[in-house]
Coordinates of C-alpha atoms and ligand atoms in Angstrom, one line a residue:
X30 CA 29.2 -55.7 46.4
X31 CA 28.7 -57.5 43.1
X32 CA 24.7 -57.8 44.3
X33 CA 24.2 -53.7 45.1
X34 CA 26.0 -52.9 41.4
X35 CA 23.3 -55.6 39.8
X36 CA 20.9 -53.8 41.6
X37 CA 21.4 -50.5 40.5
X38 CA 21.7 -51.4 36.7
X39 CA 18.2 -53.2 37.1
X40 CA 17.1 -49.7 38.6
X41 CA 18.7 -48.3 35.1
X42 CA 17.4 -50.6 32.7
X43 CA 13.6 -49.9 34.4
X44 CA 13.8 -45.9 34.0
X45 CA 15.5 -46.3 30.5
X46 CA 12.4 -48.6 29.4
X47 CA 9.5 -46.4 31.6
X48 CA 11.3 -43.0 29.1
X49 CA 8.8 -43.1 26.1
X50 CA 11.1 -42.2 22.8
X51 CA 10.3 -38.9 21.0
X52 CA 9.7 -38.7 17.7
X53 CA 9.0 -35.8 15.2
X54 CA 8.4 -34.7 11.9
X55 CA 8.3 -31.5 10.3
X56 CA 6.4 -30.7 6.7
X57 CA 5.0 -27.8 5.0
X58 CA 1.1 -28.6 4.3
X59 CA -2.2 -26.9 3.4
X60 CA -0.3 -23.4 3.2
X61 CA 1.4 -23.7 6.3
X62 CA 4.2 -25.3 8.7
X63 CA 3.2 -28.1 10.5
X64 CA 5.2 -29.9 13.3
X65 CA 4.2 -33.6 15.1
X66 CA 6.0 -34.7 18.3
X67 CA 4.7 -38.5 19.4
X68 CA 6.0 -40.8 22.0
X69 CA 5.9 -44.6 21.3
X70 CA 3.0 -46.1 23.7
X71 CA 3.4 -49.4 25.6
X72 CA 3.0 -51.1 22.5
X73 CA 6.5 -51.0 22.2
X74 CA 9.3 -49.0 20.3
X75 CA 8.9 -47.5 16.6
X76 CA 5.0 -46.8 17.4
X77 CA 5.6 -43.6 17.2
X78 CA 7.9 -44.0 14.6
X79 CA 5.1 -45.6 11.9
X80 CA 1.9 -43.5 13.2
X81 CA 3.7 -40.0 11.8
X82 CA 4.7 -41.6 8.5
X83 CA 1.1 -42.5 8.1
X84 CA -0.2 -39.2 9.5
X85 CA 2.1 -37.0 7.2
X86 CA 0.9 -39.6 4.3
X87 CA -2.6 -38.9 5.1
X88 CA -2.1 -34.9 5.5
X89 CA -0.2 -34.5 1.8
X90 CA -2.3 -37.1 0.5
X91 CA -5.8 -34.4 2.3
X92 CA -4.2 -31.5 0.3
X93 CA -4.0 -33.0 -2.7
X94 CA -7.6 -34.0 -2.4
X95 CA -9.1 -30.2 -1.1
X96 CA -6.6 -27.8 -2.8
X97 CA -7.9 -25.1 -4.9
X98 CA -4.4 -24.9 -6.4
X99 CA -4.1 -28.1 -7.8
X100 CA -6.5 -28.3 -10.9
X101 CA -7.0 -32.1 -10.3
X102 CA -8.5 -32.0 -6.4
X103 CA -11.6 -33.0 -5.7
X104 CA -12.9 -29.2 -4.8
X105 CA -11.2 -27.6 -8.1
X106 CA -13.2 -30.3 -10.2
X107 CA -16.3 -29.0 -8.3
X108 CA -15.1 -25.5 -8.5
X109 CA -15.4 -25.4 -12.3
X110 CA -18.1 -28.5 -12.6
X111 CA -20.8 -25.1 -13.7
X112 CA -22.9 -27.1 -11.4
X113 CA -22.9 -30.3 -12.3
X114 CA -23.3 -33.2 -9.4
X115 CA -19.7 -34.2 -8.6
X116 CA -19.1 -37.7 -6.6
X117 CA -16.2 -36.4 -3.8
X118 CA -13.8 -38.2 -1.6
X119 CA -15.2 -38.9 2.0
X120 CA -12.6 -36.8 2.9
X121 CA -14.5 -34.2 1.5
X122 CA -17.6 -34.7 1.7
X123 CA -17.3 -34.9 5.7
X124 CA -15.7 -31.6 5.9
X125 CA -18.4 -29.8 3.7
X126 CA -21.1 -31.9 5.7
X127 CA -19.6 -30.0 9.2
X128 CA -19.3 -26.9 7.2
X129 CA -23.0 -26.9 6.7
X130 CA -23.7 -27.7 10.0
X131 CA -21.8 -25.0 11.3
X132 CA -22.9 -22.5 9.0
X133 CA -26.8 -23.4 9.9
X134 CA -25.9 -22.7 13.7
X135 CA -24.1 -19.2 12.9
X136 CA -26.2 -18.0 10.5
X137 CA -24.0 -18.1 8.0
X138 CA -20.8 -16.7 9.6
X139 CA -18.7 -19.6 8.6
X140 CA -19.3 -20.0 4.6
X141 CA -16.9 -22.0 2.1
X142 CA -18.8 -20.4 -0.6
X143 CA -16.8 -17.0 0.5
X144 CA -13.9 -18.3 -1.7
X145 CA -13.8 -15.8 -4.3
X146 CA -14.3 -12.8 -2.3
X147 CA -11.2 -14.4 -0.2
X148 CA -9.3 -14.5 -4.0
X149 CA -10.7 -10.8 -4.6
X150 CA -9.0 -9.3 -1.9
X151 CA -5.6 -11.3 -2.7
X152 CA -5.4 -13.7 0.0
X153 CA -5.3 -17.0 -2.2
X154 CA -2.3 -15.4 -4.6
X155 CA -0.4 -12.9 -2.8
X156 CA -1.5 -10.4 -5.2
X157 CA -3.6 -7.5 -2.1
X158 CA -5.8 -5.0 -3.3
X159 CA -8.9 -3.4 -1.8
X160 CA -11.7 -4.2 -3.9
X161 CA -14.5 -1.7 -5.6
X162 CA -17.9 -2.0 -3.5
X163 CA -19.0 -3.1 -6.9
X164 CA -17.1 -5.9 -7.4
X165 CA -17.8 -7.3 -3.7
X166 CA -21.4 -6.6 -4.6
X167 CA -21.2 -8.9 -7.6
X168 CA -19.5 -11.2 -6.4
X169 CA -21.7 -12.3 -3.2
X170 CA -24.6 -12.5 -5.2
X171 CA -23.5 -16.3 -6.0
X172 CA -22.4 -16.2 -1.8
X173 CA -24.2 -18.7 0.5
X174 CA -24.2 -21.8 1.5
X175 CA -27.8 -23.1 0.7
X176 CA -26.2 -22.9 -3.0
X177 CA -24.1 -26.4 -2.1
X178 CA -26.2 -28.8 -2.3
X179 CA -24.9 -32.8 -0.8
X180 CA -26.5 -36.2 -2.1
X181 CA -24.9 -39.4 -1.1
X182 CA -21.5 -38.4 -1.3
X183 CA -22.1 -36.6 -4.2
X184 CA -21.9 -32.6 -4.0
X185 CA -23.5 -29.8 -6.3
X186 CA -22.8 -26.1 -6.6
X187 CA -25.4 -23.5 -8.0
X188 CA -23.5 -21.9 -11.2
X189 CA -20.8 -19.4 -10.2
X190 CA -20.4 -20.3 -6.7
X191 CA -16.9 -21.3 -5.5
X192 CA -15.9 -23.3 -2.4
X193 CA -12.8 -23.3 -0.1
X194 CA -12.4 -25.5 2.9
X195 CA -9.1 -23.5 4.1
X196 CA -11.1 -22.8 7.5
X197 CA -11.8 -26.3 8.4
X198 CA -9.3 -28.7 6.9
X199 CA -6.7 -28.4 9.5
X200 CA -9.0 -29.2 12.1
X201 CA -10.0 -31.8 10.0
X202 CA -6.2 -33.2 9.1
X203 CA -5.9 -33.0 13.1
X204 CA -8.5 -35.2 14.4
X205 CA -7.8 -37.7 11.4
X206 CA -3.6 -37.6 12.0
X207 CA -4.8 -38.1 16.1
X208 CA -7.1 -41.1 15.0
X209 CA -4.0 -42.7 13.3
X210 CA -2.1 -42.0 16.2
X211 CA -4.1 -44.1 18.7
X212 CA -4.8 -47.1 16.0
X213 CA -0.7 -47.4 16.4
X214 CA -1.3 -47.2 20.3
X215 CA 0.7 -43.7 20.4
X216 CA -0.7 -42.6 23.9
X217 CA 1.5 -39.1 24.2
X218 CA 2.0 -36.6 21.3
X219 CA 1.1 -33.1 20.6
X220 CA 0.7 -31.7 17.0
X221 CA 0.6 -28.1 15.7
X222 CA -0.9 -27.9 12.2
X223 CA -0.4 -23.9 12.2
X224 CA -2.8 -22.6 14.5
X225 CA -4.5 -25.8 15.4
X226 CA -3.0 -27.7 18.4
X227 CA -4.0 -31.3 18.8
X228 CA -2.9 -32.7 22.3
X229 CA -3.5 -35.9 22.8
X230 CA -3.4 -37.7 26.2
X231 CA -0.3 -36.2 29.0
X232 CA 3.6 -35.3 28.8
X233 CA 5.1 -38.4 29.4
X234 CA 6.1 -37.2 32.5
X235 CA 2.3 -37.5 33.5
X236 CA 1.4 -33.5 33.1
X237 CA -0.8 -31.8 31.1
X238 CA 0.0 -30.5 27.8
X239 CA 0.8 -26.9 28.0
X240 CA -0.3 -24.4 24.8
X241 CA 0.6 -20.8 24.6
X242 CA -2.2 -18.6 23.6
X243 CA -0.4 -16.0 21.0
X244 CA -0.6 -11.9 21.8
X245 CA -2.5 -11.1 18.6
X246 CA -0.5 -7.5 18.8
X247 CA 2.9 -8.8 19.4
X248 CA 4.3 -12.0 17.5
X249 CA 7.2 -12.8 20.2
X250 CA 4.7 -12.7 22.9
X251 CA 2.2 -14.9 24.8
X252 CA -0.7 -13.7 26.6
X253 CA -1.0 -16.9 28.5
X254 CA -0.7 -20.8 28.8
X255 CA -3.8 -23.3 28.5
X256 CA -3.6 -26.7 30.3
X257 CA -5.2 -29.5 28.1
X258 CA -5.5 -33.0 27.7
X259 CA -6.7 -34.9 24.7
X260 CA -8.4 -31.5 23.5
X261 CA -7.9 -29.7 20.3
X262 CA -7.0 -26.0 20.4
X263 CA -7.4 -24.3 17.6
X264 CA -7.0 -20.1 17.0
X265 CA -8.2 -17.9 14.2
X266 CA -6.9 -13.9 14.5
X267 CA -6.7 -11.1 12.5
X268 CA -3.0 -11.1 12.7
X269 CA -2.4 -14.3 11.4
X270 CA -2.6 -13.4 7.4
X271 CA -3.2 -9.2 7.0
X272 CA -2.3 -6.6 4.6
X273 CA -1.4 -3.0 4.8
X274 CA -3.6 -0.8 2.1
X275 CA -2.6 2.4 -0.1
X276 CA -5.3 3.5 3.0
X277 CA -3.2 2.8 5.3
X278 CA -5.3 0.5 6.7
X279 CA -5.1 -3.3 8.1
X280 CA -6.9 -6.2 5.8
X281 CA -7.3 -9.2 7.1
X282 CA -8.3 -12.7 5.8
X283 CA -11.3 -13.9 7.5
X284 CA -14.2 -12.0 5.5
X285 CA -17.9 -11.9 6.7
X286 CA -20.0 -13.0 4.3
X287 CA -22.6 -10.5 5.1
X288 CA -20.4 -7.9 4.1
X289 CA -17.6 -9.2 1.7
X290 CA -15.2 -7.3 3.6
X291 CA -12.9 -8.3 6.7
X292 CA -14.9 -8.9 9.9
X293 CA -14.6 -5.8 11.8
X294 CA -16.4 -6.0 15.0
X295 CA -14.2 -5.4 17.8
X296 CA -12.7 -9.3 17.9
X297 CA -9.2 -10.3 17.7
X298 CA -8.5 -13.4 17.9
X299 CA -10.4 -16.6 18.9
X300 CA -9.2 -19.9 20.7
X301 CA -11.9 -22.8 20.5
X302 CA -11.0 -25.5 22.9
X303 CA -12.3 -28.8 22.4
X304 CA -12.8 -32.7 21.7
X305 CA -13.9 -32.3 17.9
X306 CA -10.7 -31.0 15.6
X307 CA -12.8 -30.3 12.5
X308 CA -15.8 -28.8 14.4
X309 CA -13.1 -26.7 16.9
X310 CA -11.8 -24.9 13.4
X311 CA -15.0 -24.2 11.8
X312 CA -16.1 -22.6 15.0
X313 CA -12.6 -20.8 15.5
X314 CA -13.3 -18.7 12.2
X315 CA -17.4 -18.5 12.7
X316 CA -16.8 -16.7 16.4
X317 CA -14.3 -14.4 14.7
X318 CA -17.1 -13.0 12.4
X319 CA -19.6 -12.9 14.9
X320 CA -17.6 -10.9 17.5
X321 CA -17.6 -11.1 21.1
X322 CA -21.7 -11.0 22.2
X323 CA -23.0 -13.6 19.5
X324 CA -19.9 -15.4 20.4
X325 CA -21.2 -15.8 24.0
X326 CA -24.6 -16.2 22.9
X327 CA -23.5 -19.4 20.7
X328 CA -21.5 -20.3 23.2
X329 CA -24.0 -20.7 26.2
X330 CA -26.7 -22.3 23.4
X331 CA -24.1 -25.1 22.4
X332 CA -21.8 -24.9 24.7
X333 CA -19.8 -28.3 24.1
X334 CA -16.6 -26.6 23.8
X335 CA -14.6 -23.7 25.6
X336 CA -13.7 -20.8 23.9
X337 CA -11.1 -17.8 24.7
X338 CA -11.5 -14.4 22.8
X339 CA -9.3 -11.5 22.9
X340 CA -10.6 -7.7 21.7
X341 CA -9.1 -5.0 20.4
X342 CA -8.8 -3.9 23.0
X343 CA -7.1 -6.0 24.8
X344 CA -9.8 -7.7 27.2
X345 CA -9.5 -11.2 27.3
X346 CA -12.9 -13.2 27.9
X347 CA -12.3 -17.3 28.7
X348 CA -15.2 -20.1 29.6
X349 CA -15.6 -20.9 33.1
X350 CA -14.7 -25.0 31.9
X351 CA -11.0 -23.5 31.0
X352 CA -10.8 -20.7 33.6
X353 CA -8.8 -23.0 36.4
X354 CA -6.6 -24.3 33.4
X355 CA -5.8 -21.3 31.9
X356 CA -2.3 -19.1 33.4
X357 CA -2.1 -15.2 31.9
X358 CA 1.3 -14.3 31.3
X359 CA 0.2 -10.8 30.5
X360 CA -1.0 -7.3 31.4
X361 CA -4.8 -7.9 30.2
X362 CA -7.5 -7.9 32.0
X363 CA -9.3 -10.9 32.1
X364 CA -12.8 -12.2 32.7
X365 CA -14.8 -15.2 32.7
X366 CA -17.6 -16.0 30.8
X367 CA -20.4 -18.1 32.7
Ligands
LIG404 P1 -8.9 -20.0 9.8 O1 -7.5 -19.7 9.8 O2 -9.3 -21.4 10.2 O3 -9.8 -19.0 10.6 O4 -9.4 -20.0 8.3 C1 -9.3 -18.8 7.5 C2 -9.4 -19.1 6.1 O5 -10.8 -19.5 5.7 C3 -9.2 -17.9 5.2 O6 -7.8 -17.7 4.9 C4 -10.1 -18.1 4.0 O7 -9.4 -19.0 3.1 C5 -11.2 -18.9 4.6 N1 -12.3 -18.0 5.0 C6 -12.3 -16.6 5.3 N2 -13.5 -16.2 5.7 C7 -14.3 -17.3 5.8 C8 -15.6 -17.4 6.2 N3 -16.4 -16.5 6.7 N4 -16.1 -18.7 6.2 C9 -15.4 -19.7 5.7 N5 -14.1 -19.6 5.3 C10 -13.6 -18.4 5.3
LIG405 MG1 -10.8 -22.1 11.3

């Protein structure tokens, strides 16, 4: 008797110790709400614990570095350096060397030098308005990014050009906060830095993540769940920040350089899906502006990453490498890109 009751507490005592602990934090960063979940890894108990103070150290102390709110960050110095060489954190300086290497492969759909068009049209204050064709005119004359210019890690804009890194530095604060993650031996945790999902390794219970793709036309609703495993997913969409004009009209945030003006171009959203946080962002933004054929053109010349777009009209296009891992959960009609 007393032997079968030892037994069964042993049995106990293993599940308790097999049960990873949760852990999460919640913070409001870089303009929006971000949430981390971790489990502590075999290295024992409070792994978890120590790896999100240090990653929510690490995102305030990003934002305080790349904000063009705060008049001290490294990108408001440049900002208002009237082109002067500036010597930038590596922070930075990585994230505007990706920028650049992203913009080179899009032609210039992604663009940090878009800032003040993005301040035009009222997206940095709060304060809409539709500008005068003049005034967007004027304003992308000092638009493009062969006018930032990187040394060492130093970094030069032409006079009156204005950068913004708001399309890449989540991605960025993801794949850093997932690097400090693993140093502490955290082998479970999934992250959501508004719009860019960082999942890295299984549920505890030996599963795959599972990420809900949002319906861009319908903010209760899902169109679908992605399976993924150490992958970053990150989504850009025209729903995501938008006014409504004295037109009438819908203005969203993500402006094509070309033009000044929202992308308009059939495209509603975009879901990058891969190993490289920062590189996932940039291309999540990019793909938006270049709508759904360059998207598949870039797509099947780069191709490291899978991608999920959804029009306006409701078509939903996914990469064959996601296809099996991807579950719809609506009425659209999907396809698959090859
Ligand atoms: P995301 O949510 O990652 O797609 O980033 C969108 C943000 O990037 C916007 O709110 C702007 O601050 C900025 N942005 C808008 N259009 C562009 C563009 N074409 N290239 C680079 N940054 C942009
Ligand atoms: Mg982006």
């Amino acid at each position: 008797m007393k032997k079968a009751v030892f037994a069964a507490a042993l049995l106990l005592c293993g599940c308790a110790a097999k049960t990873p602990e949760k852990h999460t934090r919640e913070l409001f960063a870089m303009d929006t709400y971000m949430s981390l979940t971790a489990y502590d890894g075999e290295s024992g108990s409070e792994s978890a614990e120590a790896a999100l103070s240090e990653a929510v150290d690490f995102i305030n102390a990003l934002e305080r570095e790349l904000s063009v709110t705060l008049s001290e960050s490294d990108i408001s110095v440049l900002n208002s350096a009237s082109g002067e060489r500036i010597t930038v954190g590596s922070d930075a300086l990585s994230i505007i060397s990706t920028s650049l290497e992203i913009s080179s492969q899009t032609d210039g759909a992604l663009d940090i030098t878009v800032y003040p068009l993005v301040r035009e049209w009222g997206f940095t204050t709060g304060e809409y308005r539709i500008p005068e064709d003049e005034v967007l005119q004027d304003l992308l004359q000092n638009v493009g990014y062969g006018r930032i210019s990187v040394e060492g890690q130093t970094v030069a804009l032409a006079e009156g050009t204005e950068i913004d890194l708001g399309a890449l530095a989540k991605g960025y604060a993801g794949s850093r906060a997932v690097e400090i993650l693993r140093v502490h031996g955290v082998t479970s945790a999934i992250l959501d830095l508004g719009g860019n999902v960082c999942a890295v390794g299984k549920k505890p219970d030996g599963t795959a993540w599972r990420v809900a793709v949002a319906d861009p036309d319908n903010s209760s609703e899902y169109l679908g769940i992605l399976d993924v495993e150490d992958k970053f997913v990150v989504t850009s969409g025209k729903y995501e920040r938008y006014f409504t004009g004295d037109d009438g009209k819908r203005y969203h945030h993500i402006i094509d350089p070309k033009t000044g003006k929202p992308s308009e171009n059939g495209l509603n959203a975009v879901t990058v899906i891969g190993t490289d946080g920062t590189k996932c962002d940039a291309l999540s933004t990019a793909l938006l502006v270049m709508g759904e054929e360059r998207a598949v053109q870039y797509w099947r010349e780069y191709g490291d990453f899978d991608m999920l777009l959804v029009t306006d009209d409701r078509r939903l296009l996914v990469t064959d490498g996601i296809s099996d891992g991807f579950r719809l959960t609506s009425d659209c009609q999907v396809s698959v890109i090859e």
